[in-house]
Amino acid sequence: MRTDDLVQVYREHPLFLSLRDPDRLGGRCGRCEFRTRCGGSRARAYAATGDPLAEDPGCVYEPA
Ligand code: SF4
């Protein structure tokens, strides 16, 4: 049974706050000039690496 408010969790939980902060991204996404508009798939990063802030392994772009 859920006890926490879903909206509050989405807005305030440290994990969700980190997911909305492009400066927390790692790997190629972390140094990509498009990270504030793209940011990559956080779900794919988590599925592939266990780290939701890792680079998106499905992206072929190589930032400078
Ligand atoms: S998914 Fe690709 S284009 Fe998007 S931020 Fe990451 S490296 Fe940049």
mmCIF file of C-alpha atoms and ligand atoms in Angstrom:
data_model
loop_
_atom_site.group_PDB
_atom_site.id
_atom_site.type_symbol
_atom_site.label_atom_id
_atom_site.label_comp_id
_atom_site.label_asym_id
_atom_site.label_seq_id
_atom_site.Cartn_x
_atom_site.Cartn_y
_atom_site.Cartn_z
ATOM 1 C CA MET A 1 0.000 0.000 0.000
ATOM 2 C CA ARG A 2 1.322 3.422 -0.969
ATOM 3 C CA THR A 3 1.721 5.909 1.811
ATOM 4 C CA ASP A 4 3.543 8.790 0.078
ATOM 5 C CA ASP A 5 1.901 11.419 -2.087
ATOM 6 C CA LEU A 6 2.840 10.713 -5.714
ATOM 7 C CA VAL A 7 3.025 14.381 -6.709
ATOM 8 C CA GLN A 8 5.235 15.186 -3.732
ATOM 9 C CA VAL A 9 7.553 12.284 -4.541
ATOM 10 C CA TYR A 10 7.822 13.412 -8.170
ATOM 11 C CA ARG A 11 8.538 17.008 -7.181
ATOM 12 C CA GLU A 12 10.777 16.561 -4.159
ATOM 13 C CA HIS A 13 12.479 13.163 -4.060
ATOM 14 C CA PRO A 14 16.250 13.498 -4.618
ATOM 15 C CA LEU A 15 16.157 10.974 -7.458
ATOM 16 C CA PHE A 16 13.550 12.919 -9.418
ATOM 17 C CA LEU A 17 15.333 16.205 -8.700
ATOM 18 C CA SER A 18 18.548 14.710 -10.098
ATOM 19 C CA LEU A 19 16.756 13.441 -13.206
ATOM 20 C CA ARG A 20 15.692 17.009 -14.009
ATOM 21 C CA ASP A 21 19.193 18.431 -13.550
ATOM 22 C CA PRO A 22 21.196 18.086 -16.785
ATOM 23 C CA ASP A 23 24.390 19.010 -14.944
ATOM 24 C CA ARG A 24 24.138 15.690 -13.067
ATOM 25 C CA LEU A 25 24.297 13.576 -16.227
ATOM 26 C CA GLY A 26 27.334 11.417 -16.832
ATOM 27 C CA GLY A 27 29.332 10.167 -19.789
ATOM 28 C CA ARG A 28 28.546 11.583 -23.222
ATOM 29 C CA CYS A 29 25.237 13.068 -22.046
ATOM 30 C CA GLY A 30 27.081 14.940 -19.305
ATOM 31 C CA ARG A 31 29.355 16.730 -21.774
ATOM 32 C CA CYS A 32 26.840 17.063 -24.603
ATOM 33 C CA GLU A 33 25.818 20.545 -25.750
ATOM 34 C CA PHE A 34 22.247 19.266 -26.211
ATOM 35 C CA ARG A 35 21.841 17.901 -22.681
ATOM 36 C CA THR A 36 19.490 20.692 -21.521
ATOM 37 C CA ARG A 37 17.070 19.954 -24.370
ATOM 38 C CA CYS A 38 17.633 16.230 -24.885
ATOM 39 C CA GLY A 39 19.224 14.634 -21.864
ATOM 40 C CA GLY A 40 18.852 11.168 -23.345
ATOM 41 C CA SER A 41 16.657 8.357 -22.121
ATOM 42 C CA ARG A 42 17.043 7.994 -18.388
ATOM 43 C CA ALA A 43 15.105 4.724 -18.478
ATOM 44 C CA ARG A 44 17.481 3.259 -21.083
ATOM 45 C CA ALA A 45 20.527 4.438 -19.144
ATOM 46 C CA TYR A 46 19.211 2.824 -15.978
ATOM 47 C CA ALA A 47 18.274 -0.431 -17.729
ATOM 48 C CA ALA A 48 21.706 -0.743 -19.338
ATOM 49 C CA THR A 49 23.946 0.410 -16.484
ATOM 50 C CA GLY A 50 21.959 0.554 -13.238
ATOM 51 C CA ASP A 51 22.706 4.300 -13.086
ATOM 52 C CA PRO A 52 19.790 6.542 -14.092
ATOM 53 C CA LEU A 53 22.189 9.439 -14.680
ATOM 54 C CA ALA A 54 24.565 7.548 -16.988
ATOM 55 C CA GLU A 55 24.847 8.320 -20.685
ATOM 56 C CA ASP A 56 22.126 7.040 -22.974
ATOM 57 C CA PRO A 57 23.612 3.920 -24.627
ATOM 58 C CA GLY A 58 21.127 4.218 -27.491
ATOM 59 C CA CYS A 59 22.464 7.536 -28.729
ATOM 60 C CA VAL A 60 25.081 7.545 -31.493
ATOM 61 C CA TYR A 61 26.042 11.204 -31.081
ATOM 62 C CA GLU A 62 29.603 11.835 -29.897
ATOM 63 C CA PRO A 63 29.948 15.241 -28.232
ATOM 64 C CA ALA A 64 33.197 17.122 -28.725
HETATM 65 S S1 SF4 B 1 21.261 11.272 -25.740
HETATM 66 FE FE1 SF4 B 1 22.856 11.942 -27.172
HETATM 67 S S2 SF4 B 1 22.162 13.946 -27.945
HETATM 68 FE FE2 SF4 B 1 20.993 13.498 -26.086
HETATM 69 S S3 SF4 B 1 22.141 14.474 -24.431
HETATM 70 FE FE3 SF4 B 1 22.842 12.341 -24.550
HETATM 71 S S4 SF4 B 1 24.662 12.409 -25.923
HETATM 72 FE FE4 SF4 B 1 23.495 14.341 -26.199
#
